[in-house]
Amino acid sequence: MTNLYKRYGPVEILKDINLEIKSGEFVVFVGPSGCGKSTLLRCISGLETISAGTLEIDGRVVNDVAPSKRGIAMVFQSYALYPHMNVFDNMAYSLKLQNLPKEEIRKKVEAAAEKLQLTPYLQRLPKALSGGQRQRVAIGRAIVRDPRVFLFDEPLSNLDAALRVQMRMEIAQLKDQLPNTTMIYVTHDQVEAMTMADRIVVLKDGVVQQVGTPMELYEHPQSLFVAGFIGSPKMNFLSGKYAEKFKAHTVGVRSEHIDIAPKDGVWSGKVVYSENLGADSYIYVDIGTEEPIVVRQAGKSTYRSGDQLSFSPRGELYHRFDASGRPRLH
Ligand code: ADP
Ligand code: MG
């Protein structure tokens, strides 16, 4: 897509989006709620018209091509299945509308069910399925249509945490089973983006902030926004006198890139709180900045509230930003 804009009346929702997605690629659009992710996906699907720019699929301009003629299938967050139809009929529905021969429909549905481990459930009604199985049926409905491009809009956000992790793996496996299908996946969850994407597109206020592989974004964020958005816990930011030593307006350092020093670290302060997560611990340290600095320690925390703690970034594993929030190079 080139110079793509979307306006609702006078309000610009998407601003000058330029993006090339390769065939077979798994791209994730990520950004805070309201930044325009769903709108961009709907523009690609044709459910929304674009206000300006060019949208091409497979080298063909599709600005004015009807949604059904774009070779695209979409899976939504709310995957309304037909409650009175069994799994087979739910998946076969769109193919029946196309008047395909019965035998061909059966083959396509069975092949999709096989890919999604739904074969034992084909005769069941949706109410007799778990949340994850229902979500797989929704994906199956899209797969049977053999789309060239698969669009997902936050398909996992209605599932509980454990199921989300499982479905994340299943969608990643689906990607391997359909290597020629391009997939565009929208989420506000940066962990989903990091774990599933070949490339991530970070959006904010309808503007693309950065495009790159998960590790490129993690290691080389090109703005304070991306630095703070990608990674968990959030990157620590230190400004003013706390950043002086680094000749930067703001220095950012991730909790996992901090070494605790016996006493003469770059920064020091009082532990306000420590969280034990099992494999590691997060220690919150008040050094005088607006928010406490989060330091990660492997295993159980050996520090308690009130303890004095001194620490430094590990080696060169910190990020320098100028006053405009861009990386400082010199
Ligand atoms: P996201 O999916 O990233 O949460 P959306 O794409 O749904 O964001 O929405 C982006 C912005 O566009 C929001 O401010 C929303 O209010 C606005 N918006 C979405 N759809 C419409 C519409 N049909 N009319 C007017 N404004 C809309
Ligand atoms: Mg949305």
CSV table of C-alpha atoms and ligand atoms in Angstrom, one decimal:
chain,number,residue,atom,x,y,z
A,1,MET,CA,0.0,0.0,0.0
A,2,THR,CA,1.2,3.4,-0.9
A,3,ASN,CA,0.3,6.8,0.7
A,4,LEU,CA,-2.8,5.3,2.1
A,5,TYR,CA,-5.1,7.6,4.0
A,6,LYS,CA,-8.4,6.9,5.8
A,7,ARG,CA,-10.7,9.7,6.9
A,8,TYR,CA,-14.0,9.7,8.6
A,9,GLY,CA,-15.4,13.1,7.8
A,10,PRO,CA,-12.7,15.6,8.8
A,11,VAL,CA,-11.0,13.1,11.1
A,12,GLU,CA,-7.8,11.5,9.7
A,13,ILE,CA,-7.6,8.0,11.1
A,14,LEU,CA,-4.8,6.6,9.0
A,15,LYS,CA,-2.1,8.9,7.8
A,16,ASP,CA,0.2,8.2,4.9
A,17,ILE,CA,0.7,4.4,5.4
A,18,ASN,CA,3.4,2.9,3.1
A,19,LEU,CA,3.9,-0.8,3.5
A,20,GLU,CA,4.9,-3.7,1.4
A,21,ILE,CA,4.0,-7.1,2.7
A,22,LYS,CA,5.6,-10.1,1.0
A,23,SER,CA,3.7,-13.1,-0.1
A,24,GLY,CA,3.6,-15.8,2.6
A,25,GLU,CA,4.7,-13.3,5.3
A,26,PHE,CA,3.2,-13.2,8.8
A,27,VAL,CA,2.9,-9.5,9.7
A,28,VAL,CA,1.5,-8.2,12.9
A,29,PHE,CA,0.0,-4.7,13.3
A,30,VAL,CA,0.4,-3.7,16.9
A,31,GLY,CA,-0.4,-0.5,18.8
A,32,PRO,CA,-2.6,0.9,21.6
A,33,SER,CA,-6.4,0.7,21.4
A,34,GLY,CA,-7.8,3.3,19.0
A,35,CYS,CA,-4.6,3.7,16.9
A,36,GLY,CA,-6.3,2.5,13.7
A,37,LYS,CA,-5.3,-1.2,13.5
A,38,SER,CA,-8.8,-2.5,12.8
A,39,THR,CA,-9.5,0.3,10.3
A,40,LEU,CA,-6.3,-0.6,8.4
A,41,LEU,CA,-7.3,-4.2,8.3
A,42,ARG,CA,-10.8,-3.3,7.1
A,43,CYS,CA,-9.3,-1.2,4.4
A,44,ILE,CA,-7.2,-4.1,3.2
A,45,SER,CA,-10.3,-6.4,3.3
A,46,GLY,CA,-12.4,-3.9,1.4
A,47,LEU,CA,-15.0,-3.6,4.2
A,48,GLU,CA,-13.9,0.1,4.3
A,49,THR,CA,-13.0,2.2,1.3
A,50,ILE,CA,-9.7,4.1,1.5
A,51,SER,CA,-9.7,8.0,1.3
A,52,ALA,CA,-6.5,8.3,-0.7
A,53,GLY,CA,-3.5,6.3,-1.9
A,54,THR,CA,-3.2,2.9,-3.5
A,55,LEU,CA,-3.8,-0.6,-2.2
A,56,GLU,CA,-2.4,-3.4,-4.3
A,57,ILE,CA,-2.7,-7.2,-3.8
A,58,ASP,CA,-0.6,-9.4,-5.9
A,59,GLY,CA,0.4,-6.5,-8.2
A,60,ARG,CA,-3.2,-5.6,-8.8
A,61,VAL,CA,-4.7,-2.3,-7.6
A,62,VAL,CA,-7.8,-3.2,-5.5
A,63,ASN,CA,-9.0,0.2,-4.3
A,64,ASP,CA,-12.3,-0.4,-6.0
A,65,VAL,CA,-12.4,-4.2,-6.0
A,66,ALA,CA,-15.3,-5.7,-3.9
A,67,PRO,CA,-14.2,-7.5,-0.7
A,68,SER,CA,-15.3,-10.9,-2.0
A,69,LYS,CA,-13.1,-10.5,-5.1
A,70,ARG,CA,-9.8,-9.8,-3.2
A,71,GLY,CA,-8.9,-13.4,-2.2
A,72,ILE,CA,-9.0,-12.4,1.5
A,73,ALA,CA,-10.6,-14.1,4.5
A,74,MET,CA,-11.0,-12.4,7.8
A,75,VAL,CA,-11.2,-13.8,11.4
A,76,PHE,CA,-12.7,-11.5,14.0
A,77,GLN,CA,-12.4,-11.2,17.8
A,78,SER,CA,-16.1,-12.2,18.1
A,79,TYR,CA,-16.4,-15.3,16.0
A,80,ALA,CA,-20.1,-15.7,15.8
A,81,LEU,CA,-20.7,-19.3,14.8
A,82,TYR,CA,-24.1,-20.4,13.7
A,83,PRO,CA,-25.4,-22.0,16.9
A,84,HIS,CA,-27.8,-24.5,15.3
A,85,MET,CA,-25.2,-25.8,12.8
A,86,ASN,CA,-22.6,-28.4,13.7
A,87,VAL,CA,-18.9,-27.8,13.1
A,88,PHE,CA,-18.9,-29.3,9.6
A,89,ASP,CA,-21.8,-27.1,8.5
A,90,ASN,CA,-20.4,-24.0,10.0
A,91,MET,CA,-17.2,-24.6,8.1
A,92,ALA,CA,-19.0,-25.6,4.9
A,93,TYR,CA,-21.4,-22.7,4.9
A,94,SER,CA,-19.5,-20.2,2.6
A,95,LEU,CA,-18.7,-23.1,0.2
A,96,LYS,CA,-22.4,-24.1,-0.1
A,97,LEU,CA,-23.2,-20.5,-0.9
A,98,GLN,CA,-20.7,-20.7,-3.8
A,99,ASN,CA,-22.6,-23.8,-5.0
A,100,LEU,CA,-19.5,-26.0,-5.0
A,101,PRO,CA,-20.1,-29.8,-5.5
A,102,LYS,CA,-20.8,-31.6,-2.3
A,103,GLU,CA,-17.8,-33.9,-2.6
A,104,GLU,CA,-15.4,-30.9,-3.0
A,105,ILE,CA,-16.9,-29.2,0.0
A,106,ARG,CA,-16.5,-32.4,2.1
A,107,LYS,CA,-12.8,-32.6,1.0
A,108,LYS,CA,-12.1,-29.0,1.8
A,109,VAL,CA,-13.8,-29.1,5.2
A,110,GLU,CA,-12.1,-32.3,6.2
A,111,ALA,CA,-8.7,-31.0,5.1
A,112,ALA,CA,-9.2,-27.8,7.2
A,113,ALA,CA,-10.5,-29.8,10.2
A,114,GLU,CA,-7.4,-32.0,10.0
A,115,LYS,CA,-5.1,-29.0,10.0
A,116,LEU,CA,-6.9,-27.5,13.0
A,117,GLN,CA,-7.3,-30.8,14.9
A,118,LEU,CA,-11.1,-30.5,14.7
A,119,THR,CA,-11.8,-33.9,13.0
A,120,PRO,CA,-13.3,-35.5,16.1
A,121,TYR,CA,-15.7,-32.6,16.6
A,122,LEU,CA,-17.2,-32.2,13.1
A,123,GLN,CA,-20.7,-33.4,14.2
A,124,ARG,CA,-20.8,-31.3,17.4
A,125,LEU,CA,-22.7,-28.1,17.9
A,126,PRO,CA,-20.7,-24.9,18.9
A,127,LYS,CA,-22.2,-25.0,22.4
A,128,ALA,CA,-20.5,-28.3,23.0
A,129,LEU,CA,-17.0,-26.9,22.2
A,130,SER,CA,-14.5,-25.1,24.4
A,131,GLY,CA,-13.5,-21.5,23.6
A,132,GLY,CA,-10.4,-22.5,21.9
A,133,GLN,CA,-12.2,-25.1,19.7
A,134,ARG,CA,-14.8,-22.5,18.7
A,135,GLN,CA,-12.0,-20.1,17.7
A,136,ARG,CA,-10.5,-22.9,15.6
A,137,VAL,CA,-13.8,-23.4,13.9
A,138,ALA,CA,-13.9,-19.7,13.1
A,139,ILE,CA,-10.4,-20.0,11.6
A,140,GLY,CA,-11.5,-23.2,9.7
A,141,ARG,CA,-14.4,-21.3,8.1
A,142,ALA,CA,-11.8,-18.9,6.7
A,143,ILE,CA,-9.3,-21.6,5.6
A,144,VAL,CA,-11.8,-23.6,3.5
A,145,ARG,CA,-12.0,-20.7,1.2
A,146,ASP,CA,-8.3,-21.0,0.3
A,147,PRO,CA,-7.6,-17.3,0.8
A,148,ARG,CA,-4.3,-15.8,-0.5
A,149,VAL,CA,-4.4,-13.4,2.4
A,150,PHE,CA,-5.7,-14.1,5.9
A,151,LEU,CA,-6.7,-11.3,8.2
A,152,PHE,CA,-7.0,-11.7,11.9
A,153,ASP,CA,-8.4,-9.0,14.1
A,154,GLU,CA,-7.5,-9.7,17.8
A,155,PRO,CA,-8.8,-13.2,17.5
A,156,LEU,CA,-7.5,-14.3,20.9
A,157,SER,CA,-8.6,-11.3,23.1
A,158,ASN,CA,-11.8,-13.1,24.3
A,159,LEU,CA,-9.9,-16.1,25.5
A,160,ASP,CA,-8.4,-16.6,29.0
A,161,ALA,CA,-4.6,-16.4,29.5
A,162,ALA,CA,-3.7,-20.1,29.3
A,163,LEU,CA,-5.8,-20.6,26.2
A,164,ARG,CA,-4.3,-17.5,24.5
A,165,VAL,CA,-0.9,-19.0,24.9
A,166,GLN,CA,-2.1,-22.3,23.4
A,167,MET,CA,-3.8,-20.6,20.5
A,168,ARG,CA,-0.8,-18.5,19.8
A,169,MET,CA,1.2,-21.7,19.2
A,170,GLU,CA,-1.6,-23.2,17.1
A,171,ILE,CA,-1.7,-20.1,14.9
A,172,ALA,CA,2.1,-20.2,14.6
A,173,GLN,CA,1.8,-23.9,13.5
A,174,LEU,CA,-1.0,-22.9,11.0
A,175,LYS,CA,1.5,-20.5,9.5
A,176,ASP,CA,3.9,-23.3,8.9
A,177,GLN,CA,1.2,-25.5,7.3
A,178,LEU,CA,0.1,-22.7,5.0
A,179,PRO,CA,3.5,-21.3,3.9
A,180,ASN,CA,2.1,-19.5,0.8
A,181,THR,CA,-0.7,-17.7,2.6
A,182,THR,CA,0.0,-14.2,3.7
A,183,MET,CA,-1.2,-13.5,7.2
A,184,ILE,CA,-1.9,-10.1,8.7
A,185,TYR,CA,-2.7,-10.2,12.4
A,186,VAL,CA,-3.9,-7.3,14.5
A,187,THR,CA,-3.3,-7.2,18.3
A,188,HIS,CA,-2.8,-4.6,21.1
A,189,ASP,CA,-0.7,-7.2,22.9
A,190,GLN,CA,3.0,-6.8,22.2
A,191,VAL,CA,3.8,-10.3,23.5
A,192,GLU,CA,1.6,-11.8,20.7
A,193,ALA,CA,3.4,-9.6,18.2
A,194,MET,CA,6.8,-10.6,19.5
A,195,THR,CA,6.1,-14.3,19.5
A,196,MET,CA,4.2,-14.7,16.2
A,197,ALA,CA,5.4,-12.1,13.7
A,198,ASP,CA,7.9,-12.4,10.9
A,199,ARG,CA,7.6,-8.6,10.9
A,200,ILE,CA,5.9,-6.2,13.2
A,201,VAL,CA,4.3,-2.9,12.2
A,202,VAL,CA,3.9,-0.5,15.2
A,203,LEU,CA,1.1,2.0,14.8
A,204,LYS,CA,0.3,5.0,17.0
A,205,ASP,CA,-2.4,7.6,16.2
A,206,GLY,CA,-2.8,6.2,12.6
A,207,VAL,CA,0.9,6.6,11.8
A,208,VAL,CA,3.4,3.8,11.3
A,209,GLN,CA,6.1,4.2,14.0
A,210,GLN,CA,8.4,1.5,13.0
A,211,VAL,CA,8.5,-1.7,10.9
A,212,GLY,CA,10.9,-4.6,11.6
A,213,THR,CA,11.4,-8.1,12.9
A,214,PRO,CA,10.6,-8.6,16.6
A,215,MET,CA,14.4,-8.6,17.5
A,216,GLU,CA,15.0,-5.4,15.4
A,217,LEU,CA,12.3,-3.6,17.4
A,218,TYR,CA,13.5,-5.0,20.7
A,219,GLU,CA,17.2,-4.2,20.0
A,220,HIS,CA,16.9,-1.0,18.0
A,221,PRO,CA,13.8,0.9,18.8
A,222,GLN,CA,13.7,4.1,16.7
A,223,SER,CA,11.6,6.1,19.1
A,224,LEU,CA,10.8,6.4,22.8
A,225,PHE,CA,7.3,5.1,21.9
A,226,VAL,CA,8.5,1.9,20.4
A,227,ALA,CA,11.1,1.4,23.1
A,228,GLY,CA,8.4,1.7,25.8
A,229,PHE,CA,5.8,-0.4,23.9
A,230,ILE,CA,7.9,-3.4,23.0
A,231,GLY,CA,9.1,-5.6,25.8
A,232,SER,CA,7.8,-6.5,29.2
A,233,PRO,CA,8.3,-5.2,31.8
A,234,LYS,CA,8.3,-1.8,30.1
A,235,MET,CA,11.7,-0.3,29.5
A,236,ASN,CA,12.9,2.0,32.3
A,237,PHE,CA,13.4,5.6,31.1
A,238,LEU,CA,15.7,8.0,33.0
A,239,SER,CA,16.0,11.7,32.1
A,240,GLY,CA,17.7,14.9,33.3
A,241,LYS,CA,20.5,14.4,35.8
A,242,TYR,CA,19.9,10.6,35.7
A,243,ALA,CA,20.9,10.6,32.0
A,244,GLU,CA,23.8,13.1,32.2
A,245,LYS,CA,26.4,10.5,32.3
A,246,PHE,CA,25.2,9.1,29.0
A,247,LYS,CA,25.1,12.4,27.2
A,248,ALA,CA,21.4,11.9,26.3
A,249,HIS,CA,18.2,13.6,27.1
A,250,THR,CA,16.7,10.2,28.1
A,251,VAL,CA,18.4,6.9,28.6
A,252,GLY,CA,16.3,3.7,28.4
A,253,VAL,CA,17.4,0.4,29.9
A,254,ARG,CA,15.4,-2.8,30.1
A,255,SER,CA,15.1,-4.5,33.5
A,256,GLU,CA,16.8,-7.6,32.2
A,257,HIS,CA,19.9,-5.5,31.1
A,258,ILE,CA,20.6,-4.2,34.6
A,259,ASP,CA,23.4,-5.5,36.8
A,260,ILE,CA,23.2,-5.1,40.5
A,261,ALA,CA,26.5,-3.6,41.8
A,262,PRO,CA,27.7,-4.0,45.3
A,263,LYS,CA,27.8,-0.2,45.9
A,264,ASP,CA,29.1,2.0,43.2
A,265,GLY,CA,26.6,1.5,40.4
A,266,VAL,CA,25.6,4.3,38.1
A,267,TRP,CA,22.3,4.7,39.9
A,268,SER,CA,21.2,3.8,43.5
A,269,GLY,CA,18.1,4.1,45.6
A,270,LYS,CA,15.8,2.3,48.0
A,271,VAL,CA,13.9,-0.8,47.2
A,272,VAL,CA,10.1,0.0,47.4
A,273,TYR,CA,8.8,-3.4,46.5
A,274,SER,CA,9.9,-6.7,45.1
A,275,GLU,CA,7.9,-9.3,43.2
A,276,ASN,CA,8.8,-12.9,43.0
A,277,LEU,CA,7.6,-14.6,39.8
A,278,GLY,CA,9.4,-17.9,40.4
A,279,ALA,CA,11.9,-18.0,37.6
A,280,ASP,CA,12.9,-14.4,38.3
A,281,SER,CA,12.0,-11.3,40.4
A,282,TYR,CA,11.3,-7.7,39.7
A,283,ILE,CA,12.7,-5.3,42.2
A,284,TYR,CA,11.2,-1.7,42.1
A,285,VAL,CA,13.8,0.8,43.2
A,286,ASP,CA,13.1,4.5,44.0
A,287,ILE,CA,16.1,6.5,42.8
A,288,GLY,CA,14.2,9.8,42.7
A,289,THR,CA,12.7,9.4,39.2
A,290,GLU,CA,9.0,9.8,38.7
A,291,GLU,CA,8.4,6.1,38.5
A,292,PRO,CA,10.5,3.4,40.3
A,293,ILE,CA,13.1,1.6,38.2
A,294,VAL,CA,12.4,-2.1,37.6
A,295,VAL,CA,15.4,-4.3,38.1
A,296,ARG,CA,15.2,-8.0,37.2
A,297,GLN,CA,17.0,-10.6,39.3
A,298,ALA,CA,17.2,-14.2,38.4
A,299,GLY,CA,15.4,-16.5,40.9
A,300,LYS,CA,14.1,-15.3,44.2
A,301,SER,CA,14.7,-11.7,45.1
A,302,THR,CA,17.3,-11.3,47.8
A,303,TYR,CA,16.2,-7.7,48.5
A,304,ARG,CA,13.4,-6.4,50.6
A,305,SER,CA,11.6,-3.1,50.9
A,306,GLY,CA,13.9,-0.4,52.4
A,307,ASP,CA,17.1,-2.1,51.3
A,308,GLN,CA,19.6,0.1,49.5
A,309,LEU,CA,20.4,-1.0,46.0
A,310,SER,CA,23.0,0.2,43.5
A,311,PHE,CA,22.9,-0.8,39.8
A,312,SER,CA,24.2,-0.2,36.3
A,313,PRO,CA,23.2,-1.0,32.8
A,314,ARG,CA,25.0,-4.1,31.5
A,315,GLY,CA,27.7,-3.1,29.0
A,316,GLU,CA,26.3,-1.2,26.0
A,317,LEU,CA,22.7,-2.6,26.6
A,318,TYR,CA,21.0,0.8,27.0
A,319,HIS,CA,19.3,3.2,24.6
A,320,ARG,CA,20.0,6.9,24.3
A,321,PHE,CA,17.3,9.3,23.1
A,322,ASP,CA,17.3,13.0,22.3
A,323,ALA,CA,14.7,15.6,23.4
A,324,SER,CA,12.5,14.7,20.5
A,325,GLY,CA,12.4,11.0,21.5
A,326,ARG,CA,14.6,9.8,18.6
A,327,PRO,CA,17.7,7.7,19.1
A,328,ARG,CA,20.9,9.7,19.8
A,329,LEU,CA,23.8,8.5,17.7
A,330,HIS,CA,26.7,10.7,18.9
B,1,ADP,P1,-7.9,0.0,16.9
B,1,ADP,O1,-8.4,-1.2,16.2
B,1,ADP,O2,-6.5,0.2,16.8
B,1,ADP,O3,-8.3,-0.1,18.4
B,1,ADP,P2,-9.8,1.4,15.2
B,1,ADP,O4,-9.2,1.2,13.9
B,1,ADP,O5,-10.9,0.6,15.6
B,1,ADP,O6,-8.6,1.3,16.3
B,1,ADP,O7,-10.2,2.9,15.4
B,1,ADP,C1,-9.3,4.0,15.1
B,1,ADP,C2,-10.1,5.3,15.3
B,1,ADP,O8,-11.0,5.4,14.3
B,1,ADP,C3,-10.8,5.4,16.6
B,1,ADP,O9,-10.5,6.7,17.1
B,1,ADP,C4,-12.2,5.2,16.3
B,1,ADP,O10,-13.0,5.9,17.2
B,1,ADP,C5,-12.3,5.7,14.9
B,1,ADP,N1,-13.3,5.1,14.1
B,1,ADP,C6,-13.4,3.7,13.8
B,1,ADP,N2,-14.4,3.5,13.0
B,1,ADP,C7,-15.1,4.6,12.8
B,1,ADP,C8,-16.2,5.0,12.0
B,1,ADP,N3,-17.0,4.1,11.4
B,1,ADP,N4,-16.6,6.3,12.0
B,1,ADP,C9,-15.9,7.3,12.7
B,1,ADP,N5,-14.7,7.0,13.4
B,1,ADP,C10,-14.4,5.7,13.5
B,2,MG,MG,-9.5,-2.9,16.8
